[in-house]
Short mmCIF file of C-alpha atoms in Angstrom, two decimals:
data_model
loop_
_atom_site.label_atom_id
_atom_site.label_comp_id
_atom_site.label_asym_id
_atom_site.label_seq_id
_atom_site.Cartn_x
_atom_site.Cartn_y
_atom_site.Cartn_z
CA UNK F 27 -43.01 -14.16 -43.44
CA UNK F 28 -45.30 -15.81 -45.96
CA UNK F 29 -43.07 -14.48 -48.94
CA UNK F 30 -39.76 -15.94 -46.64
CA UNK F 31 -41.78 -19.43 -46.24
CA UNK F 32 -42.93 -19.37 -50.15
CA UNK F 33 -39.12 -18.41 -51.66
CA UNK F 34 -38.10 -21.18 -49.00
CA UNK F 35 -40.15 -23.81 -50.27
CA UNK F 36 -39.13 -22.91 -53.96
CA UNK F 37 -35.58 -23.10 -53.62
CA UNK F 38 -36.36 -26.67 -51.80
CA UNK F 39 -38.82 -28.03 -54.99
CA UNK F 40 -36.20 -26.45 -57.22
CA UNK F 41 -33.29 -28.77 -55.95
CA UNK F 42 -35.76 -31.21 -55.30
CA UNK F 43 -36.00 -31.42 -59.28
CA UNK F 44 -32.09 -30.65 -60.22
CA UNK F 45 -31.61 -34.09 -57.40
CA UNK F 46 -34.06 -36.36 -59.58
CA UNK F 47 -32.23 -39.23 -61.91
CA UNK F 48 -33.53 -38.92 -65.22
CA UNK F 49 -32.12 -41.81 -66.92
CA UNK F 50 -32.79 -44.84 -64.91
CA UNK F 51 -31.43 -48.43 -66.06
CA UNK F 52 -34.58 -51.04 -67.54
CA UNK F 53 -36.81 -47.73 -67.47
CA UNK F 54 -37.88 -45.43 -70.59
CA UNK F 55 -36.85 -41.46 -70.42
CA UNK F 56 -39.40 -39.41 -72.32
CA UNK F 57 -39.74 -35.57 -73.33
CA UNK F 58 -42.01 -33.80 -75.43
CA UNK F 59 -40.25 -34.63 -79.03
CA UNK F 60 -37.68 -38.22 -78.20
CA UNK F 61 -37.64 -40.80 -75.63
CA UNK F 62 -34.89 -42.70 -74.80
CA UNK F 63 -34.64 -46.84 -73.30
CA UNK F 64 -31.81 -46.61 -70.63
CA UNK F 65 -29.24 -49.66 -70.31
CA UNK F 66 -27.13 -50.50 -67.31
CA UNK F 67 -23.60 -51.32 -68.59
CA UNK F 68 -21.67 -51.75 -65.61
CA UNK F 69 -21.79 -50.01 -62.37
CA UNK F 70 -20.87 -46.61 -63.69
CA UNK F 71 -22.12 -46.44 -67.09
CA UNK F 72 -25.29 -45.55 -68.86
CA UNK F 73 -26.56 -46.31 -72.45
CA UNK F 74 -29.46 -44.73 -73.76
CA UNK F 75 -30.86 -45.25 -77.25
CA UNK F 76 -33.75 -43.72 -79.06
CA UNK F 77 -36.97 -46.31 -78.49
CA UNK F 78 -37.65 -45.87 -82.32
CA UNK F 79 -34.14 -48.22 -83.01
CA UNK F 80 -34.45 -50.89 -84.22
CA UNK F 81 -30.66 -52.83 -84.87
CA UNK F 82 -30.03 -52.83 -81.45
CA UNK F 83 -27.26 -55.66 -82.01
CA UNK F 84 -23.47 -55.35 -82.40
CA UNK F 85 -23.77 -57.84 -85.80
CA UNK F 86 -23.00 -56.19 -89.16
CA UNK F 87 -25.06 -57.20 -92.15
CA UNK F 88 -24.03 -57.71 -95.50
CA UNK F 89 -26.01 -56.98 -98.48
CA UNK F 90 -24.56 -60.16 -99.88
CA UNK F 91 -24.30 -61.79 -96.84
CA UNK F 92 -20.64 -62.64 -97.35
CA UNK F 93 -17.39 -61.24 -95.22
CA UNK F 94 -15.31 -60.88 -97.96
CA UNK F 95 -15.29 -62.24 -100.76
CA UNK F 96 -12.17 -61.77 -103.07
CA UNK F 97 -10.34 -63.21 -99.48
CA UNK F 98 -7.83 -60.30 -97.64
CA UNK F 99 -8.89 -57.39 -99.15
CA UNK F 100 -9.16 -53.70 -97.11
CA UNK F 101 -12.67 -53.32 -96.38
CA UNK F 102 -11.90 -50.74 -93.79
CA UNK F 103 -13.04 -47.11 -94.37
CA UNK F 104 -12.60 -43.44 -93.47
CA UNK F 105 -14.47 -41.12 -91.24
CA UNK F 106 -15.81 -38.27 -93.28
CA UNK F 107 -15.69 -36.22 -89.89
CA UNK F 108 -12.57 -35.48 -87.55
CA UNK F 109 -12.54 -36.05 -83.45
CA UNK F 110 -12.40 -32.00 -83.60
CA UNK F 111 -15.95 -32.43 -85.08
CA UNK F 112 -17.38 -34.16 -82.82
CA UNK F 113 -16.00 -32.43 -79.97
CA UNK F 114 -17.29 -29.10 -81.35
CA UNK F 115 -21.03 -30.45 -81.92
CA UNK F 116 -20.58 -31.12 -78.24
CA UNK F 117 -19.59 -27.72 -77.01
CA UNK F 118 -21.71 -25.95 -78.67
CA UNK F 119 -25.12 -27.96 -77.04
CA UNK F 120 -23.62 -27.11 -73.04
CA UNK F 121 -23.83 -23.98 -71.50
CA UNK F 122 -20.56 -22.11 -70.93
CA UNK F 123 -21.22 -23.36 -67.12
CA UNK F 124 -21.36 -27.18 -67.88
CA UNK F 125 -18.02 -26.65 -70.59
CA UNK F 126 -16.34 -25.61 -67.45
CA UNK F 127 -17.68 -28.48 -65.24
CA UNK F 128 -16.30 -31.16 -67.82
CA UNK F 129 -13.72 -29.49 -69.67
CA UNK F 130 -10.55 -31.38 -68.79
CA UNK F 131 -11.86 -33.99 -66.29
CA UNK F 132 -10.30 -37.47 -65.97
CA UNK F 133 -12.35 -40.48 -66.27
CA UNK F 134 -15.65 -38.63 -67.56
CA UNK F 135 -16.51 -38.85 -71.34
CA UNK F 136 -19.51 -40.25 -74.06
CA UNK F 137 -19.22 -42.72 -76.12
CA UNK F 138 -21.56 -43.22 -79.40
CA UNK F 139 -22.79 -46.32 -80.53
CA UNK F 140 -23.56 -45.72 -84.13
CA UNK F 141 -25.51 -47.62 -86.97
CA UNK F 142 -24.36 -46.54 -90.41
CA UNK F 143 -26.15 -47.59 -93.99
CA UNK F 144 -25.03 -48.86 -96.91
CA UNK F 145 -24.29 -45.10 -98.15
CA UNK F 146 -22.20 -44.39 -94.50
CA UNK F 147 -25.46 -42.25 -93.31
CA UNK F 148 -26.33 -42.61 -89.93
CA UNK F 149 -29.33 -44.57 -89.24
CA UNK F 150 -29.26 -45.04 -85.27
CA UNK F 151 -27.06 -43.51 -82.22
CA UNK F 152 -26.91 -44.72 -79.24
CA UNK F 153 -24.87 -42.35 -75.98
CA UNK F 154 -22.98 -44.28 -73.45
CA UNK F 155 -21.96 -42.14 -70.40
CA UNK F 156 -21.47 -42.15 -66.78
CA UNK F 157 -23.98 -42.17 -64.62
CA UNK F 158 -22.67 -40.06 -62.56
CA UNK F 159 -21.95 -37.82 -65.27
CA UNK F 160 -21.72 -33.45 -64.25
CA UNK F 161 -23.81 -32.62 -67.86
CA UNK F 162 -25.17 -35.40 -69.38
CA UNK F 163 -27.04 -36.99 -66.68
CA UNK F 164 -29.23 -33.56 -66.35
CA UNK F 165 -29.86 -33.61 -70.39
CA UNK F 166 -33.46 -33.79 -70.81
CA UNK F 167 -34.39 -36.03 -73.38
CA UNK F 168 -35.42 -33.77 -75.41
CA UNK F 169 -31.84 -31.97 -75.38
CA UNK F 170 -30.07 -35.02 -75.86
CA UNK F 171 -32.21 -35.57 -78.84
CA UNK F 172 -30.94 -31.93 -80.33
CA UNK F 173 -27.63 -33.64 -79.47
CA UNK F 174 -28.08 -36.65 -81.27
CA UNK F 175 -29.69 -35.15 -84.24
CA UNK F 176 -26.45 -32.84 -84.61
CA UNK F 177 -24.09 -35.71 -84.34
CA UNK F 178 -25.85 -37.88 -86.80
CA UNK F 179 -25.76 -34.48 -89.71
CA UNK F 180 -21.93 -34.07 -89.29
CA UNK F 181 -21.05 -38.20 -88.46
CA UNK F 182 -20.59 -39.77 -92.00
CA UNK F 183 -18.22 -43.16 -93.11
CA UNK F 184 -16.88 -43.62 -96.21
CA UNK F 185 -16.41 -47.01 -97.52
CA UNK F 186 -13.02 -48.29 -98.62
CA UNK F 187 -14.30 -48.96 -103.01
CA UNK F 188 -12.98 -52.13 -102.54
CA UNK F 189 -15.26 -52.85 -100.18
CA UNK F 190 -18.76 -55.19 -99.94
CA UNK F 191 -20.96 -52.91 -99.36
CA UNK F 192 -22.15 -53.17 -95.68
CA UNK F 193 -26.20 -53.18 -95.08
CA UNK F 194 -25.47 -52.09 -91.01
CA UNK F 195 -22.21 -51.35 -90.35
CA UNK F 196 -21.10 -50.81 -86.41
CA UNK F 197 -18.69 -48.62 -85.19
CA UNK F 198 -17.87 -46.31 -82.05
CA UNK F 199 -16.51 -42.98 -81.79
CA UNK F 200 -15.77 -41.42 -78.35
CA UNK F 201 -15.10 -38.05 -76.32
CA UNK F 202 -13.18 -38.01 -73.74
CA UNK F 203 -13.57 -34.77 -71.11
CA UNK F 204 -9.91 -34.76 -70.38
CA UNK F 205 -9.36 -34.06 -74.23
CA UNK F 206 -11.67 -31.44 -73.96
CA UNK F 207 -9.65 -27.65 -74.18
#
């Protein structure tokens, strides 16, 4: 009876934990190696950003502080990483389990906020998701900090030549689930 009562009680601490919201809007998520500021953005969304960022604006500097100069030049660039990049980085940090929760599903996705250097490093990523999201709601920080550090190694811009060169350039990229095969 005791071990019935004891198993019982487990199970109910268990999903106790599983039910608990880790990333709460206006409050700080921490783990042993990353914390993470969580932002509202709507009633369904989530963005959470490493506390240690520091552009947390949409503005992009200029070394020279100029748009463009010569007047109607390209100063877009490339990606030096393909949407099948990005989508494989994200595979491989779920569990075969939470691939098959997501994998397909309408209306579900991430969205990253990123902060690239003059050189088209990354320098800051920020995740945008649902709130109600099947896998990424449940990341612990620390997790979603493996994740971020993986996205920021493969995520690189190149810079049109033509180009000023940018001091913080801002761009997204995005995932959609329903892409997901």
């Amino acid at each position: 009876m005791k071990t019935l009562l004891f198993l019982t009680l487990s199970f109910l601490s268990i999903a106790n934990l599983n039910a608990q919201e880790i990333y709460i809007p206006g409050e700080i998520a921490r783990g042993e190696t990353a914390a993470y500021y969580c932002k509202s953005r709507g009633k369904f969304f989530i963005e959470v950003r490493d506390v240690s960022n520091v552009d947390t604006t949409n503005t992009v500097y200029y070394l020279d502080g100029t748009i463009d100069p010569q007047g109607g030049e390209d100063l877009s660039g490339t990606y030096g990483h393909t949407q099948e990049d990005l989508q494989n980085i994200f595979r491989e940090a779920l569990t075969d389990e939470e691939w098959n929760k997501i994998k397909g599903k309408n209306g579900y996705g991430l969205t990253l906020y990123i902060t690239a250097d003059s050189t088209g490093n990354i320098k800051e990523l920020s995740i945008l998701f649902r709130k109600d999201d099947p896998t990424l709601s449940k990341f612990p920080p620390d997790r979603l900090y493996q994740l971020e550090m993986k996205f920021k190694e493969i995520i690189k811009l190149i810079y049109n030549p033509n180009a000023i060169r940018f001091r913080n350039a801002k761009f997204m990229q995005g995932i959609s689930y329903r892409d997901l095969k």
